[in-house]
Tab-separated table of C-alpha atoms in Angstrom:
chain	number	residue	atom	x	y	z
A	1422	MET	CA	-12.984	2.703	33.384
A	1423	SER	CA	-16.241	4.612	33.069
A	1424	GLY	CA	-18.022	5.638	36.229
A	1425	VAL	CA	-15.568	3.977	38.610
A	1426	GLY	CA	-13.947	5.674	41.585
A	1427	PHE	CA	-11.414	3.389	43.202
A	1428	SER	CA	-10.827	3.441	46.939
A	1429	ASN	CA	-7.546	5.014	48.043
A	1430	ALA	CA	-6.235	1.684	49.322
A	1431	ASN	CA	-7.111	-0.122	46.108
A	1432	ALA	CA	-5.731	2.719	44.015
A	1433	ASP	CA	-2.381	2.492	45.827
A	1434	THR	CA	-2.295	-1.280	45.463
A	1435	ARG	CA	-3.185	-1.076	41.779
A	1436	SER	CA	-0.412	1.467	41.233
A	1437	GLN	CA	2.082	-0.923	42.815
A	1438	LEU	CA	0.787	-3.792	40.673
A	1439	GLN	CA	1.075	-1.698	37.526
A	1440	ASP	CA	4.671	-0.785	38.404
A	1441	LYS	CA	5.477	-4.451	38.991
A	1442	LEU	CA	3.827	-5.429	35.705
A	1443	ALA	CA	5.841	-2.808	33.817
A	1444	GLN	CA	9.079	-4.167	35.322
A	1445	LEU	CA	8.142	-7.753	34.455
A	1446	ASN	CA	7.246	-6.835	30.879
A	1447	SER	CA	10.549	-5.005	30.514
A	1448	GLN	CA	12.428	-8.120	31.650
A	1449	ILE	CA	10.332	-10.317	29.343
A	1450	ASN	CA	11.084	-8.057	26.373
A	1451	GLN	CA	14.805	-8.225	27.159
A	1452	LEU	CA	14.738	-12.013	27.266
A	1453	SER	CA	12.783	-12.108	23.999
A	1454	SER	CA	15.435	-9.900	22.416
A	1455	ASN	CA	18.113	-12.269	23.735
A	1456	VAL	CA	16.338	-15.221	22.134
A	1457	SER	CA	16.048	-13.325	18.853
A	1458	SER	CA	19.775	-12.562	18.908
A	1459	LEU	CA	20.660	-16.152	19.725
A	1460	ARG	CA	18.593	-17.357	16.790
A	1461	GLN	CA	20.769	-15.331	14.437
A	1462	GLN	CA	23.827	-17.240	15.573
A	1463	GLY	CA	25.056	-20.606	14.348
A	1464	ALA	CA	23.440	-23.830	15.498
A	1465	SER	CA	25.252	-25.376	18.428
A	1466	LEU	CA	24.287	-27.320	21.507
A	1467	LYS	CA	25.415	-24.480	23.762
A	1468	ASN	CA	23.384	-21.974	21.770
A	1469	GLU	CA	20.311	-24.205	21.813
A	1470	ILE	CA	20.523	-24.636	25.586
A	1471	SER	CA	20.875	-20.859	25.960
A	1472	ILE	CA	17.705	-20.400	23.905
A	1473	TYR	CA	15.857	-22.875	26.108
A	1474	ASP	CA	17.129	-21.131	29.251
A	1475	SER	CA	16.007	-17.713	28.004
A	1476	GLN	CA	12.620	-19.044	26.926
A	1477	ILE	CA	12.121	-20.778	30.269
A	1478	SER	CA	13.031	-17.590	32.152
A	1479	ALA	CA	10.664	-15.576	29.959
A	1480	SER	CA	7.855	-18.063	30.601
A	1481	GLU	CA	8.453	-17.898	34.342
A	1482	LEU	CA	8.200	-14.104	34.176
A	1483	GLU	CA	5.053	-14.396	32.017
A	1484	ILE	CA	3.482	-16.466	34.791
A	1485	GLN	CA	4.368	-13.764	37.335
A	1486	ALA	CA	2.956	-11.127	34.981
A	1487	LYS	CA	-0.294	-13.046	34.516
A	1488	ASN	CA	-0.685	-13.454	38.280
A	1489	THR	CA	-0.099	-9.703	38.646
A	1490	GLU	CA	-2.754	-8.965	36.009
A	1491	ILE	CA	-5.170	-11.322	37.749
A	1492	ALA	CA	-4.595	-9.527	41.087
A	1493	ASP	CA	-5.153	-6.156	39.401
A	1494	THR	CA	-8.309	-7.382	37.666
A	1495	ASN	CA	-9.671	-8.732	40.955
A	1496	LEU	CA	-9.167	-5.291	42.531
A	1497	GLN	CA	-11.064	-3.703	39.659
A	1498	ILE	CA	-13.872	-6.216	40.098
A	1499	ASP	CA	-14.042	-5.534	43.854
A	1500	ASP	CA	-14.290	-1.778	43.254
A	1501	LEU	CA	-16.896	-2.191	40.541
A	1502	GLN	CA	-19.047	-4.364	42.797
A	1503	THR	CA	-18.804	-1.742	45.569
A	1504	GLN	CA	-19.745	1.033	43.142
A	1505	ILE	CA	-22.659	-0.987	41.789
A	1506	GLU	CA	-24.008	-1.563	45.298
A	1507	ARG	CA	-23.800	2.180	45.990
A	1508	ARG	CA	-25.590	3.046	42.755
A	1509	GLN	CA	-28.338	0.535	43.495
A	1510	GLN	CA	-28.819	1.981	47.002
A	1511	GLU	CA	-28.829	5.508	45.582
A	1512	ILE	CA	-31.586	4.563	43.153
A	1513	VAL	CA	-33.665	3.038	45.984
A	1514	GLU	CA	-33.296	6.183	48.117
A	1515	ASN	CA	-34.102	8.544	45.240
A	1516	ARG	CA	-37.168	6.536	44.292
A	1517	LYS	CA	-38.459	6.839	47.853
A	1518	ILE	CA	-38.011	10.625	47.732
A	1519	LEU	CA	-39.697	10.689	44.320
A	1520	SER	CA	-42.634	8.732	45.705
A	1521	ASP	CA	-43.103	11.308	48.499
A	1522	LEU	CA	-42.971	14.181	46.003
A	1523	ILE	CA	-45.560	12.520	43.772
A	1524	VAL	CA	-47.887	12.246	46.773
A	1525	GLN	CA	-47.463	16.005	47.340
A	1526	LEU	CA	-48.185	16.688	43.672
A	1527	ASN	CA	-51.345	14.633	43.815
A	1528	GLU	CA	-52.497	16.642	46.810
A	1529	LEU	CA	-51.693	19.915	45.033
A	1530	ASP	CA	-53.443	18.770	41.875
A	1531	ALA	CA	-56.593	18.220	43.924
A	1532	ASN	CA	-56.775	22.027	44.300
A	1533	THR	CA	-57.270	23.604	40.899
A	1534	PHE	CA	-56.111	27.119	40.119
A	1535	LEU	CA	-59.750	28.235	40.201
A	1536	THR	CA	-60.240	26.791	43.701
A	1537	MET	CA	-56.967	28.303	44.849
A	1538	THR	CA	-57.987	31.700	43.427
A	1539	LEU	CA	-61.512	31.704	44.878
A	1540	GLY	CA	-60.316	30.385	48.216
A	1541	SER	CA	-57.603	32.946	48.728
A	1542	ASP	CA	-58.279	36.456	49.994
A	1543	ASP	CA	-54.557	37.216	49.906
A	1544	PHE	CA	-53.170	37.416	46.353
A	1545	SER	CA	-49.632	37.148	47.752
A	1546	ALA	CA	-50.502	33.869	49.435
A	1547	PHE	CA	-51.949	32.652	46.142
A	1548	LEU	CA	-48.664	33.403	44.358
A	1549	ASP	CA	-46.754	31.587	47.086
A	1550	GLN	CA	-48.930	28.550	46.542
A	1551	VAL	CA	-48.350	28.619	42.759
A	1552	GLN	CA	-44.591	28.993	43.280
A	1553	TYR	CA	-44.580	26.081	45.717
A	1554	ASN	CA	-46.410	23.989	43.153
A	1555	GLN	CA	-43.804	24.840	40.513
A	1556	SER	CA	-41.002	24.084	42.974
A	1557	VAL	CA	-42.332	20.598	43.654
A	1558	ASN	CA	-42.662	19.968	39.928
A	1559	GLU	CA	-39.032	21.037	39.395
A	1560	GLN	CA	-37.897	18.761	42.210
A	1561	VAL	CA	-39.717	15.855	40.602
A	1562	TYR	CA	-38.187	16.618	37.214
A	1563	ASN	CA	-34.652	16.970	38.618
A	1564	LEU	CA	-35.018	13.811	40.662
A	1565	VAL	CA	-36.241	11.825	37.656
A	1566	GLN	CA	-33.211	13.068	35.676
A	1567	ARG	CA	-30.908	12.103	38.523
A	1568	ILE	CA	-32.373	8.617	38.708
A	1569	ARG	CA	-31.866	8.262	34.954
A	1570	ASP	CA	-28.225	9.389	35.251
A	1571	VAL	CA	-27.529	7.026	38.135
A	1572	LYS	CA	-29.211	4.173	36.247
A	1573	ALA	CA	-27.063	4.875	33.172
A	1574	LYS	CA	-23.886	4.816	35.281
A	1575	LEU	CA	-25.082	1.627	36.953
A	1576	GLU	CA	-25.626	-0.057	33.576
A	1577	SER	CA	-22.174	1.092	32.430
A	1578	GLN	CA	-20.544	-0.294	35.566
A	1579	GLN	CA	-22.422	-3.565	35.223
A	1580	ALA	CA	-21.125	-3.840	31.639
A	1581	ASP	CA	-17.602	-3.067	32.880
A	1582	LEU	CA	-17.947	-5.735	35.550
A	1583	LYS	CA	-19.095	-8.289	32.999
A	1584	ALA	CA	-16.102	-7.429	30.786
A	1585	GLN	CA	-13.686	-7.728	33.703
A	1586	LEU	CA	-15.126	-11.107	34.694
A	1587	VAL	CA	-14.613	-12.300	31.097
A	1588	ARG	CA	-11.070	-10.918	31.184
A	1589	LEU	CA	-10.428	-12.746	34.447
A	1590	THR	CA	-11.454	-16.022	32.790
A	1591	GLU	CA	-9.165	-15.263	29.831
A	1592	LEU	CA	-6.247	-14.505	32.140
A	1593	ALA	CA	-6.793	-17.776	34.007
A	1594	GLU	CA	-6.673	-19.681	30.698
A	1595	GLU	CA	-3.566	-17.767	29.581
A	1596	LEU	CA	-1.925	-18.568	32.914
A	1597	GLN	CA	-2.637	-22.268	32.381
A	1598	GLN	CA	-1.172	-22.091	28.876
A	1599	ASN	CA	1.939	-20.363	30.262
A	1600	GLN	CA	2.354	-23.072	32.874
A	1601	ASP	CA	1.857	-25.893	30.364
A	1602	SER	CA	4.307	-24.286	27.933
A	1603	LEU	CA	6.865	-23.862	30.706
A	1604	ASN	CA	6.596	-27.568	31.471
A	1605	ASP	CA	7.038	-28.368	27.762
A	1606	GLN	CA	10.143	-26.186	27.575
A	1607	ARG	CA	11.699	-27.806	30.604
A	1608	ASP	CA	10.959	-31.238	29.136
A	1609	GLY	CA	12.380	-30.141	25.772
A	1610	ARG	CA	15.590	-28.925	27.328
A	1611	GLN	CA	16.022	-32.193	29.203
A	1612	ASN	CA	15.210	-34.278	26.106
A	1613	LEU	CA	17.839	-32.341	24.177
A	1614	LEU	CA	20.447	-33.100	26.810
A	1615	ASP	CA	19.369	-36.743	27.006
A	1616	GLN	CA	19.492	-37.217	23.243
A	1617	THR	CA	22.864	-35.552	22.759
A	1618	GLN	CA	24.317	-36.618	26.108
A	1619	GLY	CA	25.707	-33.102	26.268
A	1620	GLN	CA	28.017	-33.670	23.279
A	1621	GLU	CA	28.285	-31.161	20.435
A	1622	THR	CA	29.066	-33.808	17.815
A	1623	LYS	CA	25.927	-35.769	18.683
A	1624	TYR	CA	23.911	-32.544	18.573
A	1625	GLN	CA	25.150	-31.672	15.089
A	1626	LYS	CA	24.456	-35.194	13.822
A	1627	ALA	CA	20.922	-35.203	15.247
A	1628	LEU	CA	20.292	-31.678	13.926
A	1629	ALA	CA	21.336	-32.663	10.411
A	1630	SER	CA	19.097	-35.716	10.524
A	1631	SER	CA	16.144	-33.676	11.792
A	1632	GLN	CA	16.581	-30.990	9.145
A	1633	ASN	CA	16.840	-33.601	6.400
A	1634	GLN	CA	13.578	-35.144	7.569
A	1635	GLN	CA	11.871	-31.756	7.354
A	1636	ALA	CA	13.313	-30.722	4.004
A	1637	ASP	CA	10.733	-32.658	1.968
A	1638	VAL	CA	7.818	-31.170	3.922
A	1639	LEU	CA	9.167	-27.641	3.643
A	1640	LYS	CA	9.654	-28.092	-0.089
A	1641	GLU	CA	6.118	-29.524	-0.265
A	1642	ILE	CA	4.732	-26.273	1.167
A	1643	GLN	CA	6.789	-24.171	-1.227
A	1644	ASP	CA	5.798	-26.218	-4.306
A	1645	LEU	CA	2.094	-26.122	-3.428
A	1646	ASP	CA	2.185	-22.329	-3.035
A	1647	ALA	CA	4.175	-21.923	-6.252
A	1648	ALA	CA	1.504	-23.855	-8.154
A	1649	ALA	CA	-0.899	-20.966	-7.462
A	1650	GLY	CA	1.309	-18.609	-9.484
A	1651	PRO	CA	4.809	-17.138	-9.393
A	1652	ALA	CA	5.608	-14.575	-6.736
A	1653	GLY	CA	4.636	-11.083	-7.821
A	1654	SER	CA	2.175	-12.254	-10.481
A	1655	LYS	CA	-0.778	-10.797	-8.563
A	1656	SER	CA	-1.139	-7.422	-6.926
A	1657	ILE	CA	-3.299	-5.918	-4.246
A	1658	SER	CA	-3.236	-2.340	-2.973
A	1659	VAL	CA	-4.335	-1.830	0.620
A	1660	SER	CA	-3.821	0.651	3.426
A	1661	LYS	CA	-1.649	-0.265	6.381
A	1662	GLY	CA	-3.795	-1.480	9.233
A	1663	VAL	CA	-6.429	-3.264	7.167
A	1664	LEU	CA	-5.186	-6.253	9.177
A	1665	ALA	CA	-4.134	-6.053	12.825
A	1666	TYR	CA	-1.014	-7.748	14.153
A	1667	PRO	CA	-2.195	-11.137	15.444
A	1668	MET	CA	0.309	-11.298	18.312
A	1669	ASP	CA	2.715	-9.034	20.166
A	1670	GLY	CA	6.324	-10.096	19.774
A	1671	ILE	CA	9.501	-9.828	17.750
A	1672	MET	CA	9.593	-10.648	14.042
A	1673	THR	CA	12.271	-13.311	13.588
A	1674	GLN	CA	11.780	-13.984	9.883
A	1675	GLY	CA	10.229	-11.892	7.158
A	1676	TYR	CA	8.449	-12.717	3.915
A	1677	GLY	CA	10.105	-13.886	0.706
A	1678	ASN	CA	13.658	-14.957	0.003
A	1679	THR	CA	14.979	-14.699	3.535
A	1680	GLY	CA	18.086	-16.805	3.127
A	1681	PHE	CA	17.001	-19.817	5.179
A	1682	THR	CA	18.043	-22.204	2.399
A	1683	SER	CA	19.507	-24.645	4.915
A	1684	LEU	CA	15.969	-25.416	6.025
A	1685	GLY	CA	15.095	-26.867	2.639
A	1686	TYR	CA	13.273	-23.905	1.061
A	1687	THR	CA	14.141	-20.569	-0.485
A	1688	PHE	CA	10.857	-18.675	-0.143
A	1689	HIS	CA	9.129	-17.962	3.157
A	1690	ASN	CA	5.379	-17.512	2.571
A	1691	GLY	CA	4.657	-15.442	5.667
A	1692	ILE	CA	6.279	-13.849	8.667
A	1693	ASP	CA	7.356	-15.369	11.976
A	1694	ILE	CA	6.631	-13.534	15.230
A	1695	ALA	CA	8.285	-14.841	18.386
A	1696	ALA	CA	7.265	-14.239	21.996
A	1697	PRO	CA	7.312	-16.133	25.295
A	1698	ALA	CA	5.463	-19.424	24.881
A	1699	GLY	CA	1.689	-19.382	25.305
A	1700	LYS	CA	1.147	-15.795	24.101
A	1701	PRO	CA	-2.468	-15.164	22.984
A	1702	ILE	CA	-3.056	-14.947	19.221
A	1703	TYR	CA	-5.904	-12.833	17.843
A	1704	ALA	CA	-7.859	-12.621	14.584
A	1705	ALA	CA	-6.397	-9.998	12.250
A	1706	ALA	CA	-9.835	-8.907	10.962
A	1707	ASP	CA	-13.513	-9.850	10.861
A	1708	GLY	CA	-14.104	-13.067	8.971
A	1709	THR	CA	-15.099	-16.722	8.904
A	1710	VAL	CA	-12.934	-19.676	9.904
A	1711	VAL	CA	-12.191	-21.755	6.799
A	1712	LYS	CA	-10.643	-24.583	8.772
A	1713	CYS	CA	-8.617	-25.417	11.883
A	1714	ASP	CA	-6.493	-28.560	11.938
A	1715	THR	CA	-3.711	-30.351	13.787
A	1716	GLY	CA	-0.652	-32.301	12.696
A	1717	GLU	CA	2.838	-33.379	13.654
A	1718	THR	CA	4.503	-31.517	10.795
A	1719	ALA	CA	4.036	-28.593	8.370
A	1720	TYR	CA	2.033	-25.909	10.238
A	1721	GLY	CA	1.230	-28.103	13.233
A	1722	ASN	CA	-1.887	-26.722	14.933
A	1723	TRP	CA	-3.265	-24.060	12.604
A	1724	CYS	CA	-6.333	-22.023	11.690
A	1725	ALA	CA	-7.223	-20.266	8.427
A	1726	ILE	CA	-9.698	-17.355	8.415
A	1727	LYS	CA	-11.273	-15.745	5.320
A	1728	HIS	CA	-11.780	-11.964	5.320
A	1729	SER	CA	-13.352	-9.434	2.998
A	1730	ILE	CA	-11.090	-6.375	3.042
A	1731	THR	CA	-11.215	-2.937	1.476
A	1732	THR	CA	-8.634	-2.234	-1.219
A	1733	LYS	CA	-8.058	0.764	-3.462
A	1734	SER	CA	-9.822	-1.115	-6.268
A	1735	GLY	CA	-12.747	-2.377	-4.201
A	1736	ALA	CA	-13.496	-5.300	-1.911
A	1737	ARG	CA	-11.190	-8.324	-2.066
A	1738	GLN	CA	-11.040	-11.563	-0.136
A	1739	VAL	CA	-7.942	-12.899	1.575
A	1740	VAL	CA	-7.227	-15.775	3.949
A	1741	THR	CA	-4.997	-15.378	6.998
A	1742	LEU	CA	-3.129	-18.376	8.372
A	1743	TYR	CA	-2.043	-18.812	11.999
A	1744	GLY	CA	0.459	-21.667	12.342
A	1745	HIS	CA	2.433	-23.628	14.958
A	1746	MET	CA	-0.059	-22.846	17.733
A	1747	ARG	CA	0.027	-24.782	20.962
A	1748	LYS	CA	-3.748	-24.710	21.058
A	1749	PHE	CA	-6.531	-23.133	19.009
A	1750	VAL	CA	-9.958	-22.199	20.374
A	1751	MET	CA	-11.828	-21.645	17.100
A	1752	SER	CA	-13.698	-24.106	14.910
A	1753	THR	CA	-14.420	-24.471	11.212
A	1754	GLY	CA	-17.263	-22.231	10.036
A	1755	GLN	CA	-17.149	-19.934	13.059
A	1756	THR	CA	-17.754	-16.209	12.513
A	1757	VAL	CA	-15.061	-14.078	14.151
A	1758	LYS	CA	-14.400	-10.418	14.858
A	1759	ARG	CA	-11.111	-8.587	14.640
A	1760	GLY	CA	-9.313	-9.164	17.933
A	1761	ASP	CA	-11.112	-12.403	18.826
A	1762	LEU	CA	-8.901	-15.038	20.419
A	1763	VAL	CA	-7.674	-17.618	17.882
A	1764	GLY	CA	-5.324	-19.620	20.099
A	1765	TYR	CA	-1.977	-19.609	21.851
A	1766	GLU	CA	1.572	-19.500	20.541
A	1767	GLY	CA	3.431	-22.787	20.442
A	1768	ASN	CA	6.015	-24.752	18.480
A	1769	THR	CA	3.903	-27.492	16.909
A	1770	GLY	CA	4.529	-28.818	13.418
A	1771	ASN	CA	7.940	-28.426	11.805
A	1772	THR	CA	9.196	-26.482	14.795
A	1773	SER	CA	8.459	-29.411	17.084
A	1774	ARG	CA	11.092	-31.727	15.648
A	1775	LEU	CA	13.411	-32.912	18.399
A	1776	LEU	CA	16.093	-30.480	17.294
A	1777	TYR	CA	15.168	-27.430	15.327
A	1778	GLY	CA	18.215	-25.169	15.457
A	1779	PRO	CA	18.453	-21.634	16.812
A	1780	ASP	CA	16.353	-20.209	13.969
A	1781	ARG	CA	13.282	-22.045	15.230
A	1782	GLY	CA	11.356	-22.374	18.455
A	1783	TYR	CA	8.215	-20.838	19.887
A	1784	HIS	CA	6.651	-18.479	17.372
A	1785	LEU	CA	3.580	-17.723	15.293
A	1786	HIS	CA	3.761	-18.242	11.550
A	1787	PHE	CA	1.387	-15.756	9.891
A	1788	SER	CA	0.553	-15.803	6.169
A	1789	VAL	CA	-1.848	-13.836	3.967
A	1790	PHE	CA	-3.252	-15.797	1.002
A	1791	ASP	CA	-5.346	-14.593	-1.900
A	1792	ALA	CA	-8.723	-16.287	-1.335
A	1793	SER	CA	-8.931	-17.156	-5.033
A	1794	GLY	CA	-7.365	-20.564	-5.442
A	1795	PHE	CA	-6.750	-21.101	-1.729
A	1796	LYS	CA	-6.755	-24.824	-0.966
A	1797	ILE	CA	-6.113	-27.287	1.822
A	1798	THR	CA	-4.179	-30.304	0.574
A	1799	PRO	CA	-3.584	-33.576	2.447
A	1800	GLY	CA	0.058	-33.963	3.420
A	1801	ALA	CA	2.250	-36.140	1.216
A	1802	TYR	CA	4.091	-37.927	4.037
A	1803	PRO	CA	1.463	-39.355	6.415
A	1804	LYS	CA	3.432	-42.594	6.823
A	1805	VAL	CA	6.320	-40.624	8.299
A	1806	TYR	CA	4.513	-37.955	10.323
A	1807	GLY	CA	0.941	-39.171	10.605
A	1808	PRO	CA	-1.987	-37.369	8.960
A	1809	TYR	CA	-1.574	-33.626	8.361
A	1810	SER	CA	-2.841	-31.032	5.897
A	1811	VAL	CA	-1.191	-28.099	4.133
A	1812	PRO	CA	-3.051	-24.807	3.528
A	1813	ASN	CA	-1.701	-23.375	0.280
A	1814	GLY	CA	-2.194	-20.782	-2.422
A	1815	TYR	CA	-0.859	-17.470	-3.652
A	1816	THR	CA	0.588	-15.384	-0.822
A	1817	TYR	CA	1.169	-11.677	-0.214
A	1818	ASN	CA	3.635	-9.998	2.104
A	1819	PRO	CA	1.740	-9.653	5.421
A	1820	LEU	CA	3.677	-6.484	6.260
A	1821	ASP	CA	1.824	-4.691	3.426
A	1822	PHE	CA	-1.441	-5.261	5.327
A	1823	LEU	CA	-0.503	-5.083	8.984
A	1824	GLY	CA	-0.818	-2.159	11.340
A	1825	LYS	CA	-1.901	-1.448	14.873
């Protein structure tokens, strides 16, 4: 952080907090890997409970990690406030010295060189007077420069403080999302046990029923996208990194024919990134929000953002989709910057059916559509699921665009 010198005590405490945070993140990553591995296994009640247990443990660690980050951020804020007070006092003191020097200069300026020359019988004394005059001028100049430097550092620290206060607010919101998601997961685990009464046969029957209910909606998404043109019929050539990864996590399903035919579709129009519930999701590039909407099926809580990106053949427009969020914070028509907060990871929509199998759960669905022909179509099954809408169009493989 620019212009900040932390106290020894705070520096030691921050070092301990950073070590703790690193350990927590390591444990969270291990649990996320466990969940990813479990999702590759067959659907069973035991497996589903294991996924819930790992997700709950990861969420509990995320809460500890957020509290650790909040403690670290508060230390940074304390140190910044101390530094700002010192800079402000330094400016006050230097201005007082500058005021005294200006008074001396005014007194010296009252005696012109001619007066000094005529009034001095000793040429050496005259030179001493001239040198003293120059010395005072140099002191004034140096002091003015110092005040400018201190003021610049003060402004930098004030900007840092403002940023840290914003970050503290973000962390508090993320902590709340983590806590709410943890409660949801605990409720989900209990509902699963209540519905199946702990019996594998009842689990398999309920799972089959749930998947059958979703099959029509999943096919609806696939058919709407296919209407925009067959896969591979359009091309776009971009450099990696033109879009940023919207969320840190583990990719649990790629783009295209991924083999998830049991879910009622053969083509996956984006990628799935899984992480502990409540993870922040960020805009992949500068753009404008086309629409944000909610629903009990399809993409659940989602946002679509239009971007103008640079390709090897010139500027092109694409639309990024962020699906299954627990909560979104953007609104239709809003202008966004790359890295702005879009919302928080969840399992709304298709993933929120009572039983979703080990291949589902908390994740972000991320798609990249060609802006030409992109549409938002009312869902075909509102009597079953309530009102919902389906963003659709021609899609590209997000991995061709993404980079850190």
